[in-house]
CSV table of C-alpha atoms in Angstrom, one decimal:
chain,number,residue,atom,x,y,z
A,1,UNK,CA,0.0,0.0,0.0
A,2,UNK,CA,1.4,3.3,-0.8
A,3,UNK,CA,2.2,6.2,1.5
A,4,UNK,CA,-0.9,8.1,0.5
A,5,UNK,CA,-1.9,12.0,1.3
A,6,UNK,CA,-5.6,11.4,3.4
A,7,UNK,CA,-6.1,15.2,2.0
A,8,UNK,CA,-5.7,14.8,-1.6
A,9,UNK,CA,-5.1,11.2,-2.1
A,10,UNK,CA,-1.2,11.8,-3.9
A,11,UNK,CA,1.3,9.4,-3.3
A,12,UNK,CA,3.9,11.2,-0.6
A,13,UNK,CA,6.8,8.9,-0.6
A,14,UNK,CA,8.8,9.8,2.6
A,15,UNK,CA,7.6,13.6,2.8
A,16,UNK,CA,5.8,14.7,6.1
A,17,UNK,CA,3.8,17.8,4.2
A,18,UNK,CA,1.8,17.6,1.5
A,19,UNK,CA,1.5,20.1,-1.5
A,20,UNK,CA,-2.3,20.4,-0.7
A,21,UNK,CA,-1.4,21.3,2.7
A,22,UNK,CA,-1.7,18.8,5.2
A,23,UNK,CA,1.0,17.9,7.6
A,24,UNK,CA,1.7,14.8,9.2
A,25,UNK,CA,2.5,16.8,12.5
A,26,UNK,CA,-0.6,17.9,13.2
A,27,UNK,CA,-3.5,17.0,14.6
A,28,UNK,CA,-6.2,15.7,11.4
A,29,UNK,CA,-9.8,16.5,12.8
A,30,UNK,CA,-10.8,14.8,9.5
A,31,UNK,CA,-9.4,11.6,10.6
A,32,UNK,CA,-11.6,8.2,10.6
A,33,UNK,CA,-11.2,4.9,12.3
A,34,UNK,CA,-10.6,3.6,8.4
A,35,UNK,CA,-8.5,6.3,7.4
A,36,UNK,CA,-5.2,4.9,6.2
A,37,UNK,CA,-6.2,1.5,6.0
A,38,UNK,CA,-6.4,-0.3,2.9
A,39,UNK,CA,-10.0,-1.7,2.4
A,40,UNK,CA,-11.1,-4.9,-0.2
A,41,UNK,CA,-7.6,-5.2,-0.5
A,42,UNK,CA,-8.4,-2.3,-3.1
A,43,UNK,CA,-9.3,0.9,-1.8
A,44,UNK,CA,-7.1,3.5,0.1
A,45,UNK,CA,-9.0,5.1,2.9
A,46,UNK,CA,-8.3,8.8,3.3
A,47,UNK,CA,-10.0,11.4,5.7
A,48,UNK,CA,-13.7,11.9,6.3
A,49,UNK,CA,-15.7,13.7,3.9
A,50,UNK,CA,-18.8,14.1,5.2
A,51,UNK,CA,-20.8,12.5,8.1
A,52,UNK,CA,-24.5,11.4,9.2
A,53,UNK,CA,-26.4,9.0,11.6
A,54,UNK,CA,-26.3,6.1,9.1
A,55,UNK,CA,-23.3,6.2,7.4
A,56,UNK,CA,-19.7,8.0,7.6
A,57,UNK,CA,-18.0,8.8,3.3
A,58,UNK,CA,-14.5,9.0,3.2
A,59,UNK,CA,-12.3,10.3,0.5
A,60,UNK,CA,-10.3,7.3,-1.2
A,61,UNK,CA,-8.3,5.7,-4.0
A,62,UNK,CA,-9.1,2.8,-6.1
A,63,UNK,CA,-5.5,1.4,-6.4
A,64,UNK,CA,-6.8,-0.7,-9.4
A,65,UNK,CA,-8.2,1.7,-11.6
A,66,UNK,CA,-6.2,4.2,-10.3
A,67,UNK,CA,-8.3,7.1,-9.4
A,68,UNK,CA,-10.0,8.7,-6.6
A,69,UNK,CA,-13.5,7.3,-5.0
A,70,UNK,CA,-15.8,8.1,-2.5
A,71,UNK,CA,-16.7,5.1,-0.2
A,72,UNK,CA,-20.2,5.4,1.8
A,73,UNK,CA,-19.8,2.6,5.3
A,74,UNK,CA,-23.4,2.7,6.2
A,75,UNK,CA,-23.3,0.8,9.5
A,76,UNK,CA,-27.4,0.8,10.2
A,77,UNK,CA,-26.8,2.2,13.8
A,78,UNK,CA,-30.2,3.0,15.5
A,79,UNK,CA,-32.3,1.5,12.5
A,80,UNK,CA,-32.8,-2.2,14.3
A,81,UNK,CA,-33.1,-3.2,18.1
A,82,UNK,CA,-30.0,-4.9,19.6
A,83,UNK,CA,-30.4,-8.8,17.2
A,84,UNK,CA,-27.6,-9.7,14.8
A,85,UNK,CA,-30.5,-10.6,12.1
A,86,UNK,CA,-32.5,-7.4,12.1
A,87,UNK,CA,-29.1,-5.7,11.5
A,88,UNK,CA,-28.3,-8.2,8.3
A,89,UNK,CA,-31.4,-7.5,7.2
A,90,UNK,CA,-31.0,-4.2,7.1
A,91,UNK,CA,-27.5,-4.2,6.0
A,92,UNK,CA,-28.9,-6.3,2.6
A,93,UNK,CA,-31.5,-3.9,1.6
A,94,UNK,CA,-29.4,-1.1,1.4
A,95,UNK,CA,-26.9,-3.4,-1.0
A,96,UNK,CA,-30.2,-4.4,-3.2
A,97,UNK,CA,-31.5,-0.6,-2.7
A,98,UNK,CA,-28.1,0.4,-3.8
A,99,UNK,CA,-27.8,-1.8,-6.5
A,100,UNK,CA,-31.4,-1.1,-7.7
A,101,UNK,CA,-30.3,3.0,-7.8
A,102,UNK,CA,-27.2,1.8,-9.5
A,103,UNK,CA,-29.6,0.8,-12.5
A,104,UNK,CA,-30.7,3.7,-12.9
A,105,UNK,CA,-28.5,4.6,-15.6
A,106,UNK,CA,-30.1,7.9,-17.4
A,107,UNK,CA,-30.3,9.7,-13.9
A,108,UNK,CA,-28.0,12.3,-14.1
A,109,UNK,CA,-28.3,13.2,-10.3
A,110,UNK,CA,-27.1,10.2,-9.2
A,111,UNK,CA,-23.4,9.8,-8.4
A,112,UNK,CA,-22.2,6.7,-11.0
A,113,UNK,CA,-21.6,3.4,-8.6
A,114,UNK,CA,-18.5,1.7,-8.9
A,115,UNK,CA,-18.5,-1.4,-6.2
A,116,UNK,CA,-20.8,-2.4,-3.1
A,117,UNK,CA,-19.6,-5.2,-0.6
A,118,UNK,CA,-20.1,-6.0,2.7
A,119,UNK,CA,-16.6,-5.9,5.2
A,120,UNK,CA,-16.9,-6.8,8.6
A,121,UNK,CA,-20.6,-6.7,9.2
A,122,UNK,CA,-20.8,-3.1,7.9
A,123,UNK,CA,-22.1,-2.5,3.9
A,124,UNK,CA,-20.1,-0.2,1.9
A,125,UNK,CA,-21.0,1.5,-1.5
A,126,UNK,CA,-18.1,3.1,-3.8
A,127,UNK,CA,-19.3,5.9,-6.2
A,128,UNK,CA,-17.6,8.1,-8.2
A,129,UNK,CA,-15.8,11.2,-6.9
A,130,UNK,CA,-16.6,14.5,-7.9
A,131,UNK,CA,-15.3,18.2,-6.9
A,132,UNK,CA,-18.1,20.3,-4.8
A,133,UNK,CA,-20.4,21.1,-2.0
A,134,UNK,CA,-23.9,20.1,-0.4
A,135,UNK,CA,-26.2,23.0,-0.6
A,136,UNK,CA,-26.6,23.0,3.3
A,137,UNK,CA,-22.7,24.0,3.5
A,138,UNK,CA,-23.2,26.7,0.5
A,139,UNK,CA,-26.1,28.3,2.7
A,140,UNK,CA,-25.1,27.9,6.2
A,141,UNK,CA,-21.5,29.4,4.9
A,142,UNK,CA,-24.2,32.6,3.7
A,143,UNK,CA,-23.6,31.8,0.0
A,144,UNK,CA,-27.0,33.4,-2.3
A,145,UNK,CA,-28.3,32.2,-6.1
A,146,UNK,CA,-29.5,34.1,-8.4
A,147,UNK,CA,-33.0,33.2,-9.6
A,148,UNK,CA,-31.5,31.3,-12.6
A,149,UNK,CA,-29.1,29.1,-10.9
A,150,UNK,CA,-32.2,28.2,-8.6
A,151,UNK,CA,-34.3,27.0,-11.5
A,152,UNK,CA,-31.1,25.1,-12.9
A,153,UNK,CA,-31.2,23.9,-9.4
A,154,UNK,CA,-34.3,22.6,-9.2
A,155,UNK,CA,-34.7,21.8,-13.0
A,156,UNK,CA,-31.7,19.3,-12.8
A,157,UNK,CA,-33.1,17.7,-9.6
A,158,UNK,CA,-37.1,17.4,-10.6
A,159,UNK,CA,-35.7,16.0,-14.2
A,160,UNK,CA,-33.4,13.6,-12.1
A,161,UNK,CA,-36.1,12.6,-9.9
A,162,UNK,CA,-38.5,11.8,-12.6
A,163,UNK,CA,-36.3,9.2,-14.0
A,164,UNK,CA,-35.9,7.8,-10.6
A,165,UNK,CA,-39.8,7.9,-10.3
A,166,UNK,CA,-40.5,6.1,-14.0
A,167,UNK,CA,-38.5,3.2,-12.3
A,168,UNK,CA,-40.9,3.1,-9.0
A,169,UNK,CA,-37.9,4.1,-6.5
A,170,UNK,CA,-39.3,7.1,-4.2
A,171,UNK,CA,-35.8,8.9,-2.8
A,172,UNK,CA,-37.8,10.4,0.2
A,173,UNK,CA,-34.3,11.8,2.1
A,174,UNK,CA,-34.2,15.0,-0.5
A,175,UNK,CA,-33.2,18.2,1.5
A,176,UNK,CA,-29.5,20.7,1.5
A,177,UNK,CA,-27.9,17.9,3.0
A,178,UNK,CA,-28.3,15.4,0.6
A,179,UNK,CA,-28.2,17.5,-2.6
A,180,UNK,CA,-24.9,18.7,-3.7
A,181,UNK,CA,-23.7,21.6,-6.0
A,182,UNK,CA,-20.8,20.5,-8.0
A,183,UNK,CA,-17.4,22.7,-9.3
A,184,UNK,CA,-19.4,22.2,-13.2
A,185,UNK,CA,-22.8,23.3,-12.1
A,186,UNK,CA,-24.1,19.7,-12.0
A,187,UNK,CA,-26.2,18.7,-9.0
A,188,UNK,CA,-25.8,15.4,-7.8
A,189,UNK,CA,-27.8,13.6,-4.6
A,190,UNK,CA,-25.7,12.3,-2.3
A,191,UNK,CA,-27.5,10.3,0.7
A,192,UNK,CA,-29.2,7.2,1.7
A,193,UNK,CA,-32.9,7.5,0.5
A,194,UNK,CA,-35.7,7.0,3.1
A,195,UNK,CA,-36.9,3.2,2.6
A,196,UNK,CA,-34.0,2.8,5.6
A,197,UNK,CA,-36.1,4.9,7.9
A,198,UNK,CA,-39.1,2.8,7.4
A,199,UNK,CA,-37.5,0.7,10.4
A,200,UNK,CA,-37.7,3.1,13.1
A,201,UNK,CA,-41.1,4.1,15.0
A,202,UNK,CA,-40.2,6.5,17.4
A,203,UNK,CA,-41.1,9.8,15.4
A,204,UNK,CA,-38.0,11.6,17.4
A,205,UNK,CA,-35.8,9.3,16.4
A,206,UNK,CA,-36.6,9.1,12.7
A,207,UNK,CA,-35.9,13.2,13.0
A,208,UNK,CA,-32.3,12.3,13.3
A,209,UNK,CA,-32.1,11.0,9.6
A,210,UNK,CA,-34.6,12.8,8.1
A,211,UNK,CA,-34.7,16.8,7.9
A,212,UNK,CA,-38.3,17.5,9.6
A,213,UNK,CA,-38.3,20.5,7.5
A,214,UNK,CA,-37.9,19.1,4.2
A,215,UNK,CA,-39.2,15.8,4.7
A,216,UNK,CA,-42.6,15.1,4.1
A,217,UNK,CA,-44.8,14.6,7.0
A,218,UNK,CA,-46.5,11.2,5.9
A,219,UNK,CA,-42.7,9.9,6.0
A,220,UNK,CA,-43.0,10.5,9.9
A,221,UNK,CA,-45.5,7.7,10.0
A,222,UNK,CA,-46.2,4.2,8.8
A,223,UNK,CA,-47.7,6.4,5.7
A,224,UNK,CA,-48.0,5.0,1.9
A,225,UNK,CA,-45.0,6.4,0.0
A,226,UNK,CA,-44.9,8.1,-3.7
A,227,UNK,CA,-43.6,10.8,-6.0
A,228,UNK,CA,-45.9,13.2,-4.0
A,229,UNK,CA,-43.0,12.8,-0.9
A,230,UNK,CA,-40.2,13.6,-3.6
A,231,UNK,CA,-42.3,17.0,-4.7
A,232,UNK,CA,-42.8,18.1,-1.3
A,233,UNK,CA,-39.2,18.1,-0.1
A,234,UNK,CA,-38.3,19.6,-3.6
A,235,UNK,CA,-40.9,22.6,-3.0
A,236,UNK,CA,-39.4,23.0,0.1
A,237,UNK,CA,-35.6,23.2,-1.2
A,238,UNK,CA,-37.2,25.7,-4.1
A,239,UNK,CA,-39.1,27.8,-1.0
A,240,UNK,CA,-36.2,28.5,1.4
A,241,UNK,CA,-33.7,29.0,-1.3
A,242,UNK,CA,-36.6,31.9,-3.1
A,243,UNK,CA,-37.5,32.9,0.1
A,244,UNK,CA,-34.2,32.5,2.6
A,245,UNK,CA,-36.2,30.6,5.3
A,246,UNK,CA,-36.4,27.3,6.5
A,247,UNK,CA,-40.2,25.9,5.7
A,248,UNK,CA,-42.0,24.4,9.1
A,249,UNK,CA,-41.5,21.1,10.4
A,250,UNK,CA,-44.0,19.4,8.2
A,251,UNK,CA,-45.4,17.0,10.4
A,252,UNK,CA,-46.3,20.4,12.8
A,253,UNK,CA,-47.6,22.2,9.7
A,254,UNK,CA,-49.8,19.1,9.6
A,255,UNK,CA,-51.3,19.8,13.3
A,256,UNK,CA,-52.1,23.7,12.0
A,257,UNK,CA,-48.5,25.6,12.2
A,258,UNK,CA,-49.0,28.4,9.1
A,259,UNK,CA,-47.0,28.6,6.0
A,260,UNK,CA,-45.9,32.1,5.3
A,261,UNK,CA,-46.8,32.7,1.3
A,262,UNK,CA,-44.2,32.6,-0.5
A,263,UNK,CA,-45.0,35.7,-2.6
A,264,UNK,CA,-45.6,37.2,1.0
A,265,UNK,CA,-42.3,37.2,2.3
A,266,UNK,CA,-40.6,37.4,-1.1
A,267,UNK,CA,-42.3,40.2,-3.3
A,268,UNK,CA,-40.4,39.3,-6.5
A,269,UNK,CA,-42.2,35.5,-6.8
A,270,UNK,CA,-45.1,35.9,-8.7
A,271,UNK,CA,-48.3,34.4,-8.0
A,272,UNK,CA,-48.6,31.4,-10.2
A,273,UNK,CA,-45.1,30.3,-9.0
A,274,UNK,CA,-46.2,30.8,-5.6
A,275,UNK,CA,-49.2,29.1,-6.1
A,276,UNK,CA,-47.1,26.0,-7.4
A,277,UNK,CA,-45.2,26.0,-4.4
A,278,UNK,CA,-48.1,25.8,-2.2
A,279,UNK,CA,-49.9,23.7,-4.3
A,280,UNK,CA,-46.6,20.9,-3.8
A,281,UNK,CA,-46.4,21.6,0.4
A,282,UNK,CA,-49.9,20.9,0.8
A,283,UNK,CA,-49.6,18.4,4.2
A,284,UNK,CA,-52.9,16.4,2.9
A,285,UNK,CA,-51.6,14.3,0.0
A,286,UNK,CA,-55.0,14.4,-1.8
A,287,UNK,CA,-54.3,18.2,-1.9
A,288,UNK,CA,-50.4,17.8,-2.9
A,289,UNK,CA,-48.8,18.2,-6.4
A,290,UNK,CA,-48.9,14.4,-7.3
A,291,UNK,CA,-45.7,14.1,-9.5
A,292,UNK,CA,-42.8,15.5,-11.1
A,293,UNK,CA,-44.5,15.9,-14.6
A,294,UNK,CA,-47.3,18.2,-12.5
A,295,UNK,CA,-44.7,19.9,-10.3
A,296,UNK,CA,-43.1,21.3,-13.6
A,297,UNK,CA,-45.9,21.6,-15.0
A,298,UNK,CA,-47.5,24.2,-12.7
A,299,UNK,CA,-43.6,25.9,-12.6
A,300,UNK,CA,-43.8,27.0,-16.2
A,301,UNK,CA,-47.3,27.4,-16.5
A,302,UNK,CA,-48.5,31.3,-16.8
A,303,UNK,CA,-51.6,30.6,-14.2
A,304,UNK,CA,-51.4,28.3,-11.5
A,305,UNK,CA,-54.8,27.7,-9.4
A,306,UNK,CA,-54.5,27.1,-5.6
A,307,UNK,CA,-56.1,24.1,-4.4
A,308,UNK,CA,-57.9,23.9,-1.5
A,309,UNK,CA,-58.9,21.5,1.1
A,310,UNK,CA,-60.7,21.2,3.9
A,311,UNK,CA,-57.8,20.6,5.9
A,312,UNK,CA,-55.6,23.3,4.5
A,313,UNK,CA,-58.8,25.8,5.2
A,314,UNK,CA,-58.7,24.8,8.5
A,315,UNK,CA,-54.8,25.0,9.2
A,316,UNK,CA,-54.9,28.8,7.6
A,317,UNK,CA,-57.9,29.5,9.8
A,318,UNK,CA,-55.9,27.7,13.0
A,319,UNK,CA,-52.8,30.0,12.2
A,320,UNK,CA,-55.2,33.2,11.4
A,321,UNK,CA,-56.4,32.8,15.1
A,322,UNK,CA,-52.7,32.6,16.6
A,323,UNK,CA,-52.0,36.1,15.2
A,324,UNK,CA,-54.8,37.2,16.2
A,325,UNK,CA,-54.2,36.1,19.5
């Protein structure tokens, strides 16, 4: 195995610094229990890239092909009880999940897969590497978009999510975390969908893998799952980066908590865009945007009617009375 850069991945020989930077003196916050190890008898582990609840992705090299990877260890934690079989069986749905997405081929927001094996009772899933940022880093580091990279945003991913819809796989984990902005403009997803989450019943706990503000709020219960979840989350992306607020928790919008307009708090949206965005965060699915095709749709149509229900009536009435109050 070669002496390897955990930073950048380039072969360092005997040096202690690296051109990219790092230094073998000091402490590496970005360190990993794998990092420097040589998985599969293939794979050079370098530093952490990017960490969640159910899985840790580390920068690494494919010493057979020769190029840099990412590798995804999705070790289930908190997704079974304490039983050796609920975690296999866990463990082998996200390799047939995986493999599944991996078939996918004409989704461009998908990162290409390379390998998936299981090591040491953990799964791990090897995907392409590419240059760039999640949108939750862009915005939480106070980055803006203008209002055409927003609609490329959002173009790329509805297009991207269609495919993925044609072939009956519901990604249901969309939100800044998961979707990434690349160097090229591209925008990639890059998570573990929500068929994982399924496992968990505590509603708190399932919070700690899915965002409760982009996340549909039949995903908090043992709900029916279809493209409607993936146009919710994706309204929600398109409201708080038009707007520059983070939507409600859904599953409390549910229970009556109000919706600011999005034409309200953003004078510049007009109104049958911001009807299309309300139309797609409607809590009641019957009320909901029901697919991808409608979504865009209603985005490039010239007049948009809101839909009603009774239940969004009542939870604009519920959050008239608390102003009022």
């Amino acid at each position: 195995m070669r002496n390897r850069c955990p930073s950048c991945m380039q072969t360092m020989g005997r040096k202690k610094n690296c051109d990219c930077g790092y230094k073998k003196t000091e402490p590496n916050q970005y360190e990993g229990p794998l990092t420097g190890s040589l998985l599969h008898d293939r794979y050079t582990i370098g530093n952490i890239y990017n960490k969640s609840s159910d899985s840790t992705v580390y920068i690494a090299f494919d010493e057979q092909f020769n190029n840099k990877v990412f590798i995804r260890q999705f070790t289930a934690e908190g997704m079974y009880e304490n039983t050796p079989f609920e975690r296999n069986i866990i463990i082998q749905r996200f390799i047939d999940y995986e493999k599944t997405l991996a078939g996918v081929s004409l989704c461009k927001i998908l990162p290409r897969t390379k390998d998936l094996f299981i090591d040491n009772e953990n799964a791990y899933l090897v995907t392409e590497f590419f240059e760039g940022k999640s949108l939750k880093q862009m915005l939480d580091g106070g980055f803006t978009f203008d209002e055409t990279t927003v609609n490329d945003i959002i173009k790329q991913l509805a297009n991207g999510l269609k495919v993925m819809h044609n072939s009956r796989i519901i990604y249901g984990n969309l939100s800044p975390r998961t979707v990434y902005i690349l160097n090229s403009g591209e925008v990639k997803l890059f998570g573990i969908g929500s068929p994982f989450f399924s496992f968990i019943d505590d509603v708190d706990k399932r919070t700690e893998y899915l965002n409760p503000s982009y996340a549909a709020p039949e995903l908090f219960k043992n709900a029916g799952r279809g493209s409607y979840c993936d146009v919710y989350s994706l309204a929600a992306i398109y409201y708080r980066l038009l707007v520059g607020v983070i939507p409600p928790v859904s599953f409390l919008r549910s229970g009556g908590e109000s919706l600011v307009s999005p034409c309200k708090a953003n004078s510049k949206i007009e109104k049958p865009l911001c009807n299309a965005l309300l139309n797609a965060l409607n809590c009641p699915i019957k009320n909901r945007t029901q697919s991808m095709d409608a979504f865009l749709n209603e985005l490039d149509a010239k007049s948009v009617k809101r839909r009603w229900g009774l239940y969004v009536l009542l939870a604009n009435l519920l959050g008239f009375c608390q102003r009022l109050y």
